[in-house]
Amino acid sequence: MAEQTERSYQRQKTVFENHKSALIGGPKKGKTQRYVRNVGLGFKAPREAYEGNYVDKKCPFTGNVSIRGRILTGVVKSMKMKKTIVIRRDYLHYIKKYNRFEKRHKNLSAHISPCFRDLELGDVVIVGQCRPLSKTVRFNVLKVQKGKKSGNKQFQKF
């Protein structure tokens, strides 16, 4: 059913993989069952979540992670980790003494599901808050919008 890249057998917990479902009149031969759910908040699951054969327990569409809390936007800065990206969030901070704004940014780690295959540096992503997935990851990618290619340390707000 799944791409077996790990040492242990990967499967979706909610899908029964034995032959009993074929006897009852379940899915036809060759077609595998797949658990996909709606995360809500107006975000649709990508097509790859329905048609793919990956298994990711931290995916908000096919795994056991619920999205709650904040919805944030940022630009992809780094993709060097496995299934995790670093996004850059730019904002302006007001300095009362000088009556002006200064540019600031924060980096945020987010889990990216294998259903978002064509992600590149500079793309704009929408992430949703979830339970802690690791030491630094508390967000999950919900949507990817293609962005224009630019330098890594540029202020993207304006």
PDB file of C-alpha atoms in Angstrom:
ATOM      1  CA  MET A   1       0.000   0.000   0.000  1.00  0.00           C
ATOM      2  CA  ALA A   2       2.617   2.535   0.997  1.00  0.00           C
ATOM      3  CA  GLU A   3       6.105   3.518   0.036  1.00  0.00           C
ATOM      4  CA  GLN A   4       8.109   1.513   2.509  1.00  0.00           C
ATOM      5  CA  THR A   5      11.208   3.617   3.126  1.00  0.00           C
ATOM      6  CA  GLU A   6      11.466   3.107   6.881  1.00  0.00           C
ATOM      7  CA  ARG A   7      12.676   0.022   8.708  1.00  0.00           C
ATOM      8  CA  SER A   8       9.297  -0.688  10.260  1.00  0.00           C
ATOM      9  CA  TYR A   9       6.175  -1.423   8.225  1.00  0.00           C
ATOM     10  CA  GLN A  10       4.318   1.791   7.404  1.00  0.00           C
ATOM     11  CA  ARG A  11       0.529   1.760   7.295  1.00  0.00           C
ATOM     12  CA  GLN A  12      -2.416   3.992   8.054  1.00  0.00           C
ATOM     13  CA  LYS A  13      -3.940   3.025  11.385  1.00  0.00           C
ATOM     14  CA  THR A  14      -7.530   3.501  10.207  1.00  0.00           C
ATOM     15  CA  VAL A  15      -7.330   1.279   7.101  1.00  0.00           C
ATOM     16  CA  PHE A  16      -7.909  -2.469   7.371  1.00  0.00           C
ATOM     17  CA  GLU A  17      -5.456  -4.114   4.948  1.00  0.00           C
ATOM     18  CA  ASN A  18      -6.475  -7.784   5.140  1.00  0.00           C
ATOM     19  CA  HIS A  19      -8.472  -9.770   2.605  1.00  0.00           C
ATOM     20  CA  LYS A  20     -11.744  -9.801   4.538  1.00  0.00           C
ATOM     21  CA  SER A  21     -12.880  -6.507   2.969  1.00  0.00           C
ATOM     22  CA  ALA A  22     -12.544  -8.018  -0.519  1.00  0.00           C
ATOM     23  CA  LEU A  23     -14.921 -10.866   0.438  1.00  0.00           C
ATOM     24  CA  ILE A  24     -17.600  -8.482   1.662  1.00  0.00           C
ATOM     25  CA  GLY A  25     -17.501  -6.445  -1.534  1.00  0.00           C
ATOM     26  CA  GLY A  26     -15.029  -3.754  -0.585  1.00  0.00           C
ATOM     27  CA  PRO A  27     -12.600  -2.107  -2.971  1.00  0.00           C
ATOM     28  CA  LYS A  28     -11.783  -3.748  -6.280  1.00  0.00           C
ATOM     29  CA  LYS A  29      -8.535  -5.598  -6.777  1.00  0.00           C
ATOM     30  CA  GLY A  30      -5.575  -3.267  -7.285  1.00  0.00           C
ATOM     31  CA  LYS A  31      -7.224  -0.223  -5.713  1.00  0.00           C
ATOM     32  CA  THR A  32      -6.090   0.433  -2.157  1.00  0.00           C
ATOM     33  CA  GLN A  33      -8.131   2.071   0.541  1.00  0.00           C
ATOM     34  CA  ARG A  34      -6.942   5.438   1.787  1.00  0.00           C
ATOM     35  CA  TYR A  35      -7.885   7.486   4.846  1.00  0.00           C
ATOM     36  CA  VAL A  36      -8.146  11.213   4.046  1.00  0.00           C
ATOM     37  CA  ARG A  37      -9.943  13.752   6.201  1.00  0.00           C
ATOM     38  CA  ASN A  38     -10.985  17.371   5.973  1.00  0.00           C
ATOM     39  CA  VAL A  39      -8.923  19.666   8.225  1.00  0.00           C
ATOM     40  CA  GLY A  40     -11.636  22.337   8.164  1.00  0.00           C
ATOM     41  CA  LEU A  41     -11.143  26.112   8.183  1.00  0.00           C
ATOM     42  CA  GLY A  42     -11.723  26.246   4.420  1.00  0.00           C
ATOM     43  CA  PHE A  43      -8.586  24.275   3.444  1.00  0.00           C
ATOM     44  CA  LYS A  44      -9.077  21.494   0.917  1.00  0.00           C
ATOM     45  CA  ALA A  45      -6.914  18.403   0.964  1.00  0.00           C
ATOM     46  CA  PRO A  46      -4.522  18.276  -2.016  1.00  0.00           C
ATOM     47  CA  ARG A  47      -5.099  15.715  -4.749  1.00  0.00           C
ATOM     48  CA  GLU A  48      -1.906  13.869  -3.797  1.00  0.00           C
ATOM     49  CA  ALA A  49      -3.434  13.114  -0.374  1.00  0.00           C
ATOM     50  CA  TYR A  50      -6.204  11.118  -2.103  1.00  0.00           C
ATOM     51  CA  GLU A  51      -4.166   9.544  -4.905  1.00  0.00           C
ATOM     52  CA  GLY A  52      -0.758   9.155  -3.262  1.00  0.00           C
ATOM     53  CA  ASN A  53       0.506   6.135  -1.416  1.00  0.00           C
ATOM     54  CA  TYR A  54       2.608   7.806   1.286  1.00  0.00           C
ATOM     55  CA  VAL A  55       2.122   7.180   5.004  1.00  0.00           C
ATOM     56  CA  ASP A  56       2.770  10.121   7.318  1.00  0.00           C
ATOM     57  CA  LYS A  57       1.281  10.058  10.810  1.00  0.00           C
ATOM     58  CA  LYS A  58       1.984  13.801  11.252  1.00  0.00           C
ATOM     59  CA  CYS A  59       0.151  14.832   8.061  1.00  0.00           C
ATOM     60  CA  PRO A  60      -2.971  16.922   8.782  1.00  0.00           C
ATOM     61  CA  PHE A  61      -4.845  15.283   5.865  1.00  0.00           C
ATOM     62  CA  THR A  62      -3.969  11.580   6.307  1.00  0.00           C
ATOM     63  CA  GLY A  63      -2.507  11.378   9.817  1.00  0.00           C
ATOM     64  CA  ASN A  64      -3.491  11.916  13.426  1.00  0.00           C
ATOM     65  CA  VAL A  65      -2.922  15.679  13.792  1.00  0.00           C
ATOM     66  CA  SER A  66      -5.625  18.274  14.305  1.00  0.00           C
ATOM     67  CA  ILE A  67      -5.186  21.915  13.339  1.00  0.00           C
ATOM     68  CA  ARG A  68      -6.195  24.408  16.032  1.00  0.00           C
ATOM     69  CA  GLY A  69      -5.048  27.828  17.116  1.00  0.00           C
ATOM     70  CA  ARG A  70      -3.164  30.188  14.829  1.00  0.00           C
ATOM     71  CA  ILE A  71      -3.016  30.246  11.030  1.00  0.00           C
ATOM     72  CA  LEU A  72       0.174  31.960   9.809  1.00  0.00           C
ATOM     73  CA  THR A  73       1.797  32.813   6.471  1.00  0.00           C
ATOM     74  CA  GLY A  74       5.484  32.801   5.597  1.00  0.00           C
ATOM     75  CA  VAL A  75       8.081  32.311   2.882  1.00  0.00           C
ATOM     76  CA  VAL A  76      10.048  29.056   2.565  1.00  0.00           C
ATOM     77  CA  LYS A  77      13.632  29.698   3.621  1.00  0.00           C
ATOM     78  CA  SER A  78      15.154  26.234   4.046  1.00  0.00           C
ATOM     79  CA  MET A  79      14.251  22.670   3.048  1.00  0.00           C
ATOM     80  CA  LYS A  80      17.312  20.857   4.375  1.00  0.00           C
ATOM     81  CA  MET A  81      15.480  18.704   6.932  1.00  0.00           C
ATOM     82  CA  LYS A  82      13.450  15.598   6.221  1.00  0.00           C
ATOM     83  CA  LYS A  83       9.706  16.448   6.132  1.00  0.00           C
ATOM     84  CA  THR A  84      10.396  19.795   7.870  1.00  0.00           C
ATOM     85  CA  ILE A  85      10.868  23.276   6.427  1.00  0.00           C
ATOM     86  CA  VAL A  86      11.913  26.618   7.873  1.00  0.00           C
ATOM     87  CA  ILE A  87       9.719  29.563   6.966  1.00  0.00           C
ATOM     88  CA  ARG A  88      10.523  33.256   7.405  1.00  0.00           C
ATOM     89  CA  ARG A  89       7.832  35.623   8.714  1.00  0.00           C
ATOM     90  CA  ASP A  90       8.503  39.337   8.153  1.00  0.00           C
ATOM     91  CA  TYR A  91       6.844  42.100  10.160  1.00  0.00           C
ATOM     92  CA  LEU A  92       7.279  45.758  11.095  1.00  0.00           C
ATOM     93  CA  HIS A  93       8.045  46.939  14.647  1.00  0.00           C
ATOM     94  CA  TYR A  94       7.158  50.503  15.677  1.00  0.00           C
ATOM     95  CA  ILE A  95       9.790  52.611  17.493  1.00  0.00           C
ATOM     96  CA  LYS A  96       7.965  55.324  19.434  1.00  0.00           C
ATOM     97  CA  LYS A  97      11.027  57.538  20.007  1.00  0.00           C
ATOM     98  CA  TYR A  98      11.733  57.953  16.291  1.00  0.00           C
ATOM     99  CA  ASN A  99       8.105  57.653  15.130  1.00  0.00           C
ATOM    100  CA  ARG A 100       9.151  55.041  12.573  1.00  0.00           C
ATOM    101  CA  PHE A 101       8.995  51.333  11.846  1.00  0.00           C
ATOM    102  CA  GLU A 102      11.857  48.865  11.647  1.00  0.00           C
ATOM    103  CA  LYS A 103      11.902  45.595   9.749  1.00  0.00           C
ATOM    104  CA  ARG A 104      12.096  42.397  11.761  1.00  0.00           C
ATOM    105  CA  HIS A 105      11.654  38.709  11.055  1.00  0.00           C
ATOM    106  CA  LYS A 106      11.177  35.395  12.819  1.00  0.00           C
ATOM    107  CA  ASN A 107      11.997  31.888  11.602  1.00  0.00           C
ATOM    108  CA  LEU A 108       9.485  29.109  12.218  1.00  0.00           C
ATOM    109  CA  SER A 109       9.819  25.358  11.700  1.00  0.00           C
ATOM    110  CA  ALA A 110       6.866  23.557  10.136  1.00  0.00           C
ATOM    111  CA  HIS A 111       6.160  19.956   9.182  1.00  0.00           C
ATOM    112  CA  ILE A 112       5.501  19.454   5.478  1.00  0.00           C
ATOM    113  CA  SER A 113       3.517  16.476   4.314  1.00  0.00           C
ATOM    114  CA  PRO A 114       4.729  14.409   1.327  1.00  0.00           C
ATOM    115  CA  CYS A 115       1.544  15.435  -0.511  1.00  0.00           C
ATOM    116  CA  PHE A 116       3.204  18.808  -1.255  1.00  0.00           C
ATOM    117  CA  ARG A 117       5.831  17.528  -3.684  1.00  0.00           C
ATOM    118  CA  ASP A 118       6.627  20.585  -5.787  1.00  0.00           C
ATOM    119  CA  LEU A 119       7.693  22.957  -3.006  1.00  0.00           C
ATOM    120  CA  GLU A 120      10.671  25.239  -3.669  1.00  0.00           C
ATOM    121  CA  LEU A 121      12.560  27.987  -1.885  1.00  0.00           C
ATOM    122  CA  GLY A 122      10.721  31.302  -2.028  1.00  0.00           C
ATOM    123  CA  ASP A 123       7.222  29.800  -2.126  1.00  0.00           C
ATOM    124  CA  VAL A 124       4.588  31.290   0.164  1.00  0.00           C
ATOM    125  CA  VAL A 125       3.044  28.741   2.533  1.00  0.00           C
ATOM    126  CA  ILE A 126       0.120  28.872   4.939  1.00  0.00           C
ATOM    127  CA  VAL A 127       0.712  26.928   8.149  1.00  0.00           C
ATOM    128  CA  GLY A 128      -1.655  25.956  10.950  1.00  0.00           C
ATOM    129  CA  GLN A 129      -0.864  25.384  14.597  1.00  0.00           C
ATOM    130  CA  CYS A 130      -1.073  21.843  15.945  1.00  0.00           C
ATOM    131  CA  ARG A 131       0.208  19.860  18.896  1.00  0.00           C
ATOM    132  CA  PRO A 132       4.006  19.730  19.337  1.00  0.00           C
ATOM    133  CA  LEU A 133       5.384  17.323  16.737  1.00  0.00           C
ATOM    134  CA  SER A 134       9.013  17.600  17.871  1.00  0.00           C
ATOM    135  CA  LYS A 135      11.250  19.902  19.914  1.00  0.00           C
ATOM    136  CA  THR A 136      10.828  22.885  17.570  1.00  0.00           C
ATOM    137  CA  VAL A 137       7.920  21.967  15.270  1.00  0.00           C
ATOM    138  CA  ARG A 138       4.435  23.144  16.277  1.00  0.00           C
ATOM    139  CA  PHE A 139       2.996  24.002  12.856  1.00  0.00           C
ATOM    140  CA  ASN A 140       1.850  22.025   9.809  1.00  0.00           C
ATOM    141  CA  VAL A 141       1.750  23.197   6.184  1.00  0.00           C
ATOM    142  CA  LEU A 142      -1.829  23.521   4.904  1.00  0.00           C
ATOM    143  CA  LYS A 143      -1.438  25.297   1.566  1.00  0.00           C
ATOM    144  CA  VAL A 144       1.363  26.212  -0.860  1.00  0.00           C
ATOM    145  CA  GLN A 145       1.296  29.235  -3.163  1.00  0.00           C
ATOM    146  CA  LYS A 146       4.011  29.669  -5.751  1.00  0.00           C
ATOM    147  CA  GLY A 147       6.211  32.684  -5.047  1.00  0.00           C
ATOM    148  CA  LYS A 148       8.733  34.584  -7.085  1.00  0.00           C
ATOM    149  CA  LYS A 149      12.363  33.577  -6.748  1.00  0.00           C
ATOM    150  CA  SER A 150      14.424  36.053  -4.748  1.00  0.00           C
ATOM    151  CA  GLY A 151      17.298  36.183  -2.292  1.00  0.00           C
ATOM    152  CA  ASN A 152      17.148  34.322   0.984  1.00  0.00           C
ATOM    153  CA  LYS A 153      17.380  37.305   3.355  1.00  0.00           C
ATOM    154  CA  GLN A 154      15.057  39.818   1.758  1.00  0.00           C
ATOM    155  CA  PHE A 155      12.121  41.479   3.431  1.00  0.00           C
ATOM    156  CA  GLN A 156       9.064  40.039   1.643  1.00  0.00           C
ATOM    157  CA  LYS A 157       6.311  42.203   3.130  1.00  0.00           C
ATOM    158  CA  PHE A 158       6.503  45.158   0.745  1.00  0.00           C
TER     159      PHE A 158
END
